[in-house]
Amino acid sequence: MPSPRQVAFALSVLLPVALHAQASPYIPLDDPRLPALEHLIARGDIEDPSPFVRPFRRSDAIRVLAAADTTAGDASGAVIRDLLATFRKPEGEAHWRLEPRIGFQSYSSARRDPLHPAGPSGIRPYAELGLELVAGNFALASRPAAEPRLLKDPDWPGRKDVKFTGRQVDAYVSAQFKWARLFYGKLDQNWGPEGVPGIGLSNYSYGREAIGFEIGSRDVHLGAIAAPLQDATDSLGQPIHRYHFAHRLDLRLSRRVHLALWETTILQGLDRQFDARYRNPVTLLLLGNQYGLGEQGSNLLVGVDAQWKVARRVTLQAQLGIDDFQYQDRGGPDRYPDRWAMTIIGFGPLGRRAAWRALYTRASSLALRTQDSLENFTDAGIGIGRNFIDNDQLSVFATLPVWRRWLVAPELTLLRQGEGLLTAPAPPRGPLSGGTPQIFIGVMERTWRAAVGVTGERGILRIGANAGLHHVVNDGHVAGRTRNRFQGSITATIGLVKQGGLK
């Protein structure tokens, strides 16, 4: 990771750039207004500010909403104007925002992932304090939260031997200019289609400190992030340093076609340093690693994202990530399984008010892991992109706005889950390699889910809720065992927003 001195040097390089653009905070992925924005994007009422990449900035939301305000129909026009009003900032180049909130969380299982429930049920208090400061080309944000639910969440990497705990939801500083942005801190990110965790990078885990930058325009855009991961321990009890790096090149080929190429890698080793060739954003890591030095102690995932507007209001998206592809001796009985994951998704309008979204995604049995578990795409045992592999999922969603800032989202899902684990080492290559299936190791568990989600805010009240009925066949990967269960969660808070200009 770059040192504070290196960060300061980067800022000194960027500062002479013409200061045409004022900084803007990012819209967090748990913002209750974001589902309404995604609904408008799915309908084709507004442009997607950054296909496949979340979050985007508040100024980006204002730009696409303002561009559509006079062209959207009456059904979406009211939602657009209402969102515009909520995103407006105080006048002037410098302003502040303070938002304290307090409420509760109620859940049938402590894990946030409803398709893989784990942990006990409960009701716990929740509180957070959002702080923002924008001054010229710089934006700062911090949001500490008190969240006792974390103590029961199996995905929480922090301490669980205390009676009360919290987390830093986001905390970052961003320098933003006309053609470039620099980011340092913590903020949930997802590189992938809406509705499913990205393959190479997602917000499934609880985030980590990272440094990143973006350069380019709407048509050609290069971005990269780098982060240290939690140290692991080898068989001798020695600390193993681990790092994560990802970069992507986005190309807007036309008004209908968007293409992105990306790579992400894990580095690990005793006394390992963050090698310069792995954090060069304009280097093809595939050439520098797999076909270059071929060094052990690293794992590389390459991917492509594609978006095609089939019609004015119907869009198809696809994401493919390849960890390993056996291009030699594919017909042999002992061929090692390919390691890959993919998602296909389509969305568009449904009548005058609603939108539809349908997706199919699959992760092979050995995706995102190697024979050395220290090279798996995990941090503290939790997926950096996908947290569950050896599965496929078919989902259909609809979204319907009510009361302008509220969104109702029914869902139907079929999840098929094998016994392959992201945290386990992949089997060694050898004469028995062909015995590992490409997908669905062991007994396949099948989950049928019918659910509805509600998100929104009214006055000081903010609610995010989801409730579903699950019919599980081969529950717990036990053949013949069937279970029906309710799976739900709700976070409700009340709060105030204070903001003003700085003089």
PDB file of C-alpha atoms in Angstrom, residues 103-110 120-126 149 464-466 486 488-492:
ATOM      1  CA  GLY A 103     -33.328   2.972  15.491  1.00  0.00           C
ATOM      2  CA  PHE A 104     -33.275  -0.819  15.553  1.00  0.00           C
ATOM      3  CA  GLN A 105     -32.516  -3.934  13.520  1.00  0.00           C
ATOM      4  CA  SER A 106     -34.723  -7.020  13.636  1.00  0.00           C
ATOM      5  CA  TYR A 107     -33.761 -10.211  11.805  1.00  0.00           C
ATOM      6  CA  SER A 108     -34.555 -13.912  11.580  1.00  0.00           C
ATOM      7  CA  SER A 109     -30.832 -14.633  11.115  1.00  0.00           C
ATOM      8  CA  ALA A 110     -27.884 -12.346  11.849  1.00  0.00           C
ATOM      9  CA  PRO A 120     -29.485 -16.465  15.532  1.00  0.00           C
ATOM     10  CA  SER A 121     -32.521 -14.222  15.273  1.00  0.00           C
ATOM     11  CA  GLY A 122     -32.806 -11.074  17.342  1.00  0.00           C
ATOM     12  CA  ILE A 123     -33.727  -7.422  17.793  1.00  0.00           C
ATOM     13  CA  ARG A 124     -30.892  -4.998  18.463  1.00  0.00           C
ATOM     14  CA  PRO A 125     -30.498  -1.206  18.655  1.00  0.00           C
ATOM     15  CA  TYR A 126     -28.727   0.667  15.886  1.00  0.00           C
ATOM     16  CA  ARG A 149     -26.016  -7.365  15.517  1.00  0.00           C
ATOM     17  CA  GLY A 464     -35.231  -1.040   4.709  1.00  0.00           C
ATOM     18  CA  ALA A 465     -37.082  -4.361   5.016  1.00  0.00           C
ATOM     19  CA  ASN A 466     -37.170  -7.731   3.290  1.00  0.00           C
ATOM     20  CA  PHE A 486     -39.437 -17.534   7.057  1.00  0.00           C
ATOM     21  CA  GLY A 488     -36.731 -11.592   7.033  1.00  0.00           C
ATOM     22  CA  SER A 489     -34.982  -8.475   8.280  1.00  0.00           C
ATOM     23  CA  ILE A 490     -35.800  -4.845   8.917  1.00  0.00           C
ATOM     24  CA  THR A 491     -33.733  -1.798   9.755  1.00  0.00           C
ATOM     25  CA  ALA A 492     -35.740   1.236  10.853  1.00  0.00           C
TER      26      ALA A 492
END
